[in-house]
Amino acid sequence: QVQLVESGGHLVQPGGSLRLSCAACRSIFSFEIMAWHRQAPGKERELVARILKTGSTEYADPVKGRFTISRDSAKNTVYLQMNSLKPEDTAVYYCNAYSNWKNFWGQGTQVTVSS
């Protein structure tokens, strides 16, 4: 069983910043892909950003230039730095890890962008 624990979600004003963390129970290099997804009320879950085992990163268009995904292998942790936050970024953010045809999910952390 793989455990992913997210943290860092909070209420923040528009234009503000947050950093989300996802701590894995084993080496993050054991996963082919690690990613952040989000789900807003009444909407489907969507990919926000992902980082491949090679270190390559990909971003959804709405967050390009504002969000950065990174990792710290010593801490088995993946981060999502979110800058210039907008109200439409409000959602539950989920950490996801993919390995050997299996997807693993964290419990989610709430991000609310509001004045």
PDB file of C-alpha atoms in Angstrom:
ATOM      1  CA  GLN A   1       0.000   0.000   0.000  1.00  0.00           C
ATOM      2  CA  VAL A   2       1.331   3.414  -0.995  1.00  0.00           C
ATOM      3  CA  GLN A   3       0.626   6.391   1.218  1.00  0.00           C
ATOM      4  CA  LEU A   4       0.711   9.936  -0.064  1.00  0.00           C
ATOM      5  CA  VAL A   5       0.127  12.718   2.439  1.00  0.00           C
ATOM      6  CA  GLU A   6      -0.627  16.224   1.194  1.00  0.00           C
ATOM      7  CA  SER A   7      -0.292  19.386   3.231  1.00  0.00           C
ATOM      8  CA  GLY A   8      -0.164  23.131   2.736  1.00  0.00           C
ATOM      9  CA  GLY A   9      -3.691  23.935   1.663  1.00  0.00           C
ATOM     10  CA  HIS A  10      -5.082  27.145   3.064  1.00  0.00           C
ATOM     11  CA  LEU A  11      -7.267  30.178   2.516  1.00  0.00           C
ATOM     12  CA  VAL A  12      -5.350  32.800   0.554  1.00  0.00           C
ATOM     13  CA  GLN A  13      -6.219  36.107  -1.090  1.00  0.00           C
ATOM     14  CA  PRO A  14      -6.145  36.527  -4.873  1.00  0.00           C
ATOM     15  CA  GLY A  15      -2.612  37.197  -6.026  1.00  0.00           C
ATOM     16  CA  GLY A  16      -1.156  35.289  -3.124  1.00  0.00           C
ATOM     17  CA  SER A  17       1.050  32.214  -3.015  1.00  0.00           C
ATOM     18  CA  LEU A  18       0.969  28.764  -1.452  1.00  0.00           C
ATOM     19  CA  ARG A  19       3.228  25.746  -1.504  1.00  0.00           C
ATOM     20  CA  LEU A  20       1.678  22.305  -1.325  1.00  0.00           C
ATOM     21  CA  SER A  21       3.668  19.280  -0.218  1.00  0.00           C
ATOM     22  CA  CYS A  22       3.129  15.594  -0.932  1.00  0.00           C
ATOM     23  CA  ALA A  23       5.112  13.197   1.224  1.00  0.00           C
ATOM     24  CA  ALA A  24       5.424   9.626  -0.084  1.00  0.00           C
ATOM     25  CA  CYS A  25       5.998   6.557   2.040  1.00  0.00           C
ATOM     26  CA  ARG A  26       8.786   5.367  -0.239  1.00  0.00           C
ATOM     27  CA  SER A  27      11.293   6.740  -2.715  1.00  0.00           C
ATOM     28  CA  ILE A  28       9.637   9.037  -5.235  1.00  0.00           C
ATOM     29  CA  PHE A  29      11.945   7.542  -7.878  1.00  0.00           C
ATOM     30  CA  SER A  30       9.979   4.302  -7.538  1.00  0.00           C
ATOM     31  CA  PHE A  31       7.159   6.068  -9.408  1.00  0.00           C
ATOM     32  CA  GLU A  32       7.207   6.764 -13.145  1.00  0.00           C
ATOM     33  CA  ILE A  33       5.111   9.877 -12.686  1.00  0.00           C
ATOM     34  CA  MET A  34       4.115  12.078  -9.771  1.00  0.00           C
ATOM     35  CA  ALA A  35       1.463  14.674 -10.274  1.00  0.00           C
ATOM     36  CA  TRP A  36      -0.941  17.161  -8.775  1.00  0.00           C
ATOM     37  CA  HIS A  37      -4.599  17.133  -9.723  1.00  0.00           C
ATOM     38  CA  ARG A  38      -7.426  19.309  -8.493  1.00  0.00           C
ATOM     39  CA  GLN A  39     -11.175  19.107  -8.241  1.00  0.00           C
ATOM     40  CA  ALA A  40     -13.401  22.142  -7.878  1.00  0.00           C
ATOM     41  CA  PRO A  41     -16.991  21.858  -6.647  1.00  0.00           C
ATOM     42  CA  GLY A  42     -19.245  20.518  -9.368  1.00  0.00           C
ATOM     43  CA  LYS A  43     -16.339  19.855 -11.718  1.00  0.00           C
ATOM     44  CA  GLU A  44     -14.322  16.839 -12.739  1.00  0.00           C
ATOM     45  CA  ARG A  45     -10.870  16.208 -11.377  1.00  0.00           C
ATOM     46  CA  GLU A  46      -8.210  17.677 -13.661  1.00  0.00           C
ATOM     47  CA  LEU A  47      -4.463  17.406 -14.041  1.00  0.00           C
ATOM     48  CA  VAL A  48      -2.570  20.462 -12.830  1.00  0.00           C
ATOM     49  CA  ALA A  49       1.073  19.466 -13.203  1.00  0.00           C
ATOM     50  CA  ARG A  50       3.237  16.399 -13.331  1.00  0.00           C
ATOM     51  CA  ILE A  51       6.872  15.474 -13.031  1.00  0.00           C
ATOM     52  CA  LEU A  52       8.305  12.417 -14.701  1.00  0.00           C
ATOM     53  CA  LYS A  53      10.984  10.161 -13.286  1.00  0.00           C
ATOM     54  CA  THR A  54      13.401  11.831 -15.729  1.00  0.00           C
ATOM     55  CA  GLY A  55      12.658  15.214 -14.183  1.00  0.00           C
ATOM     56  CA  SER A  56      10.634  16.533 -17.093  1.00  0.00           C
ATOM     57  CA  THR A  57       7.633  18.605 -16.098  1.00  0.00           C
ATOM     58  CA  GLU A  58       4.295  19.348 -17.725  1.00  0.00           C
ATOM     59  CA  TYR A  59       1.592  21.845 -16.814  1.00  0.00           C
ATOM     60  CA  ALA A  60      -2.036  22.420 -17.619  1.00  0.00           C
ATOM     61  CA  ASP A  61      -2.591  25.587 -19.631  1.00  0.00           C
ATOM     62  CA  PRO A  62      -4.487  27.479 -16.883  1.00  0.00           C
ATOM     63  CA  VAL A  63      -1.501  27.259 -14.510  1.00  0.00           C
ATOM     64  CA  LYS A  64       1.443  27.659 -16.877  1.00  0.00           C
ATOM     65  CA  GLY A  65       3.766  30.399 -15.717  1.00  0.00           C
ATOM     66  CA  ARG A  66       2.177  30.501 -12.267  1.00  0.00           C
ATOM     67  CA  PHE A  67       2.668  27.018 -10.784  1.00  0.00           C
ATOM     68  CA  THR A  68       5.863  25.021 -10.433  1.00  0.00           C
ATOM     69  CA  ILE A  69       6.154  21.340  -9.574  1.00  0.00           C
ATOM     70  CA  SER A  70       9.373  20.148  -7.990  1.00  0.00           C
ATOM     71  CA  ARG A  71      10.718  17.313  -5.877  1.00  0.00           C
ATOM     72  CA  ASP A  72      13.122  16.588  -3.047  1.00  0.00           C
ATOM     73  CA  SER A  73      14.274  12.995  -3.270  1.00  0.00           C
ATOM     74  CA  ALA A  74      15.948  13.117   0.150  1.00  0.00           C
ATOM     75  CA  LYS A  75      12.568  13.873   1.712  1.00  0.00           C
ATOM     76  CA  ASN A  76      10.508  11.702  -0.672  1.00  0.00           C
ATOM     77  CA  THR A  77       8.402  14.792  -1.259  1.00  0.00           C
ATOM     78  CA  VAL A  78       6.904  16.520  -4.267  1.00  0.00           C
ATOM     79  CA  TYR A  79       5.918  20.168  -4.108  1.00  0.00           C
ATOM     80  CA  LEU A  80       3.559  22.462  -5.960  1.00  0.00           C
ATOM     81  CA  GLN A  81       4.485  26.116  -5.706  1.00  0.00           C
ATOM     82  CA  MET A  82       1.466  28.203  -6.627  1.00  0.00           C
ATOM     83  CA  ASN A  83       1.883  31.918  -7.327  1.00  0.00           C
ATOM     84  CA  SER A  84      -0.503  34.609  -8.533  1.00  0.00           C
ATOM     85  CA  LEU A  85      -3.423  32.592  -7.282  1.00  0.00           C
ATOM     86  CA  LYS A  86      -6.867  33.271  -8.705  1.00  0.00           C
ATOM     87  CA  PRO A  87     -10.334  32.475  -7.341  1.00  0.00           C
ATOM     88  CA  GLU A  88     -10.698  29.850 -10.073  1.00  0.00           C
ATOM     89  CA  ASP A  89      -7.785  27.956  -8.524  1.00  0.00           C
ATOM     90  CA  THR A  90     -10.048  27.125  -5.592  1.00  0.00           C
ATOM     91  CA  ALA A  91     -10.268  23.331  -5.349  1.00  0.00           C
ATOM     92  CA  VAL A  92      -9.208  20.267  -3.446  1.00  0.00           C
ATOM     93  CA  TYR A  93      -5.703  19.417  -4.609  1.00  0.00           C
ATOM     94  CA  TYR A  94      -4.692  15.768  -4.788  1.00  0.00           C
ATOM     95  CA  CYS A  95      -1.277  14.206  -5.033  1.00  0.00           C
ATOM     96  CA  ASN A  96      -1.020  11.311  -7.468  1.00  0.00           C
ATOM     97  CA  ALA A  97       1.679   8.730  -8.073  1.00  0.00           C
ATOM     98  CA  TYR A  98       1.796   6.265 -10.956  1.00  0.00           C
ATOM     99  CA  SER A  99       3.796   3.058 -10.946  1.00  0.00           C
ATOM    100  CA  ASN A 100       3.448  -0.300 -12.700  1.00  0.00           C
ATOM    101  CA  TRP A 101       0.027   0.452 -14.168  1.00  0.00           C
ATOM    102  CA  LYS A 102      -1.320   1.546 -10.794  1.00  0.00           C
ATOM    103  CA  ASN A 103      -2.452   4.964  -9.620  1.00  0.00           C
ATOM    104  CA  PHE A 104      -2.166   6.039  -6.008  1.00  0.00           C
ATOM    105  CA  TRP A 105      -3.876   9.064  -4.478  1.00  0.00           C
ATOM    106  CA  GLY A 106      -3.559  11.194  -1.403  1.00  0.00           C
ATOM    107  CA  GLN A 107      -6.496  12.363   0.662  1.00  0.00           C
ATOM    108  CA  GLY A 108      -6.434  15.894  -0.746  1.00  0.00           C
ATOM    109  CA  THR A 109      -5.831  19.346   0.664  1.00  0.00           C
ATOM    110  CA  GLN A 110      -8.205  22.292   0.305  1.00  0.00           C
ATOM    111  CA  VAL A 111      -7.039  25.477  -1.395  1.00  0.00           C
ATOM    112  CA  THR A 112      -9.396  28.436  -1.261  1.00  0.00           C
ATOM    113  CA  VAL A 113      -8.612  31.681  -3.049  1.00  0.00           C
ATOM    114  CA  SER A 114     -10.892  34.441  -1.869  1.00  0.00           C
ATOM    115  CA  SER A 115     -10.816  37.991  -0.586  1.00  0.00           C
TER     116      SER A 115
END
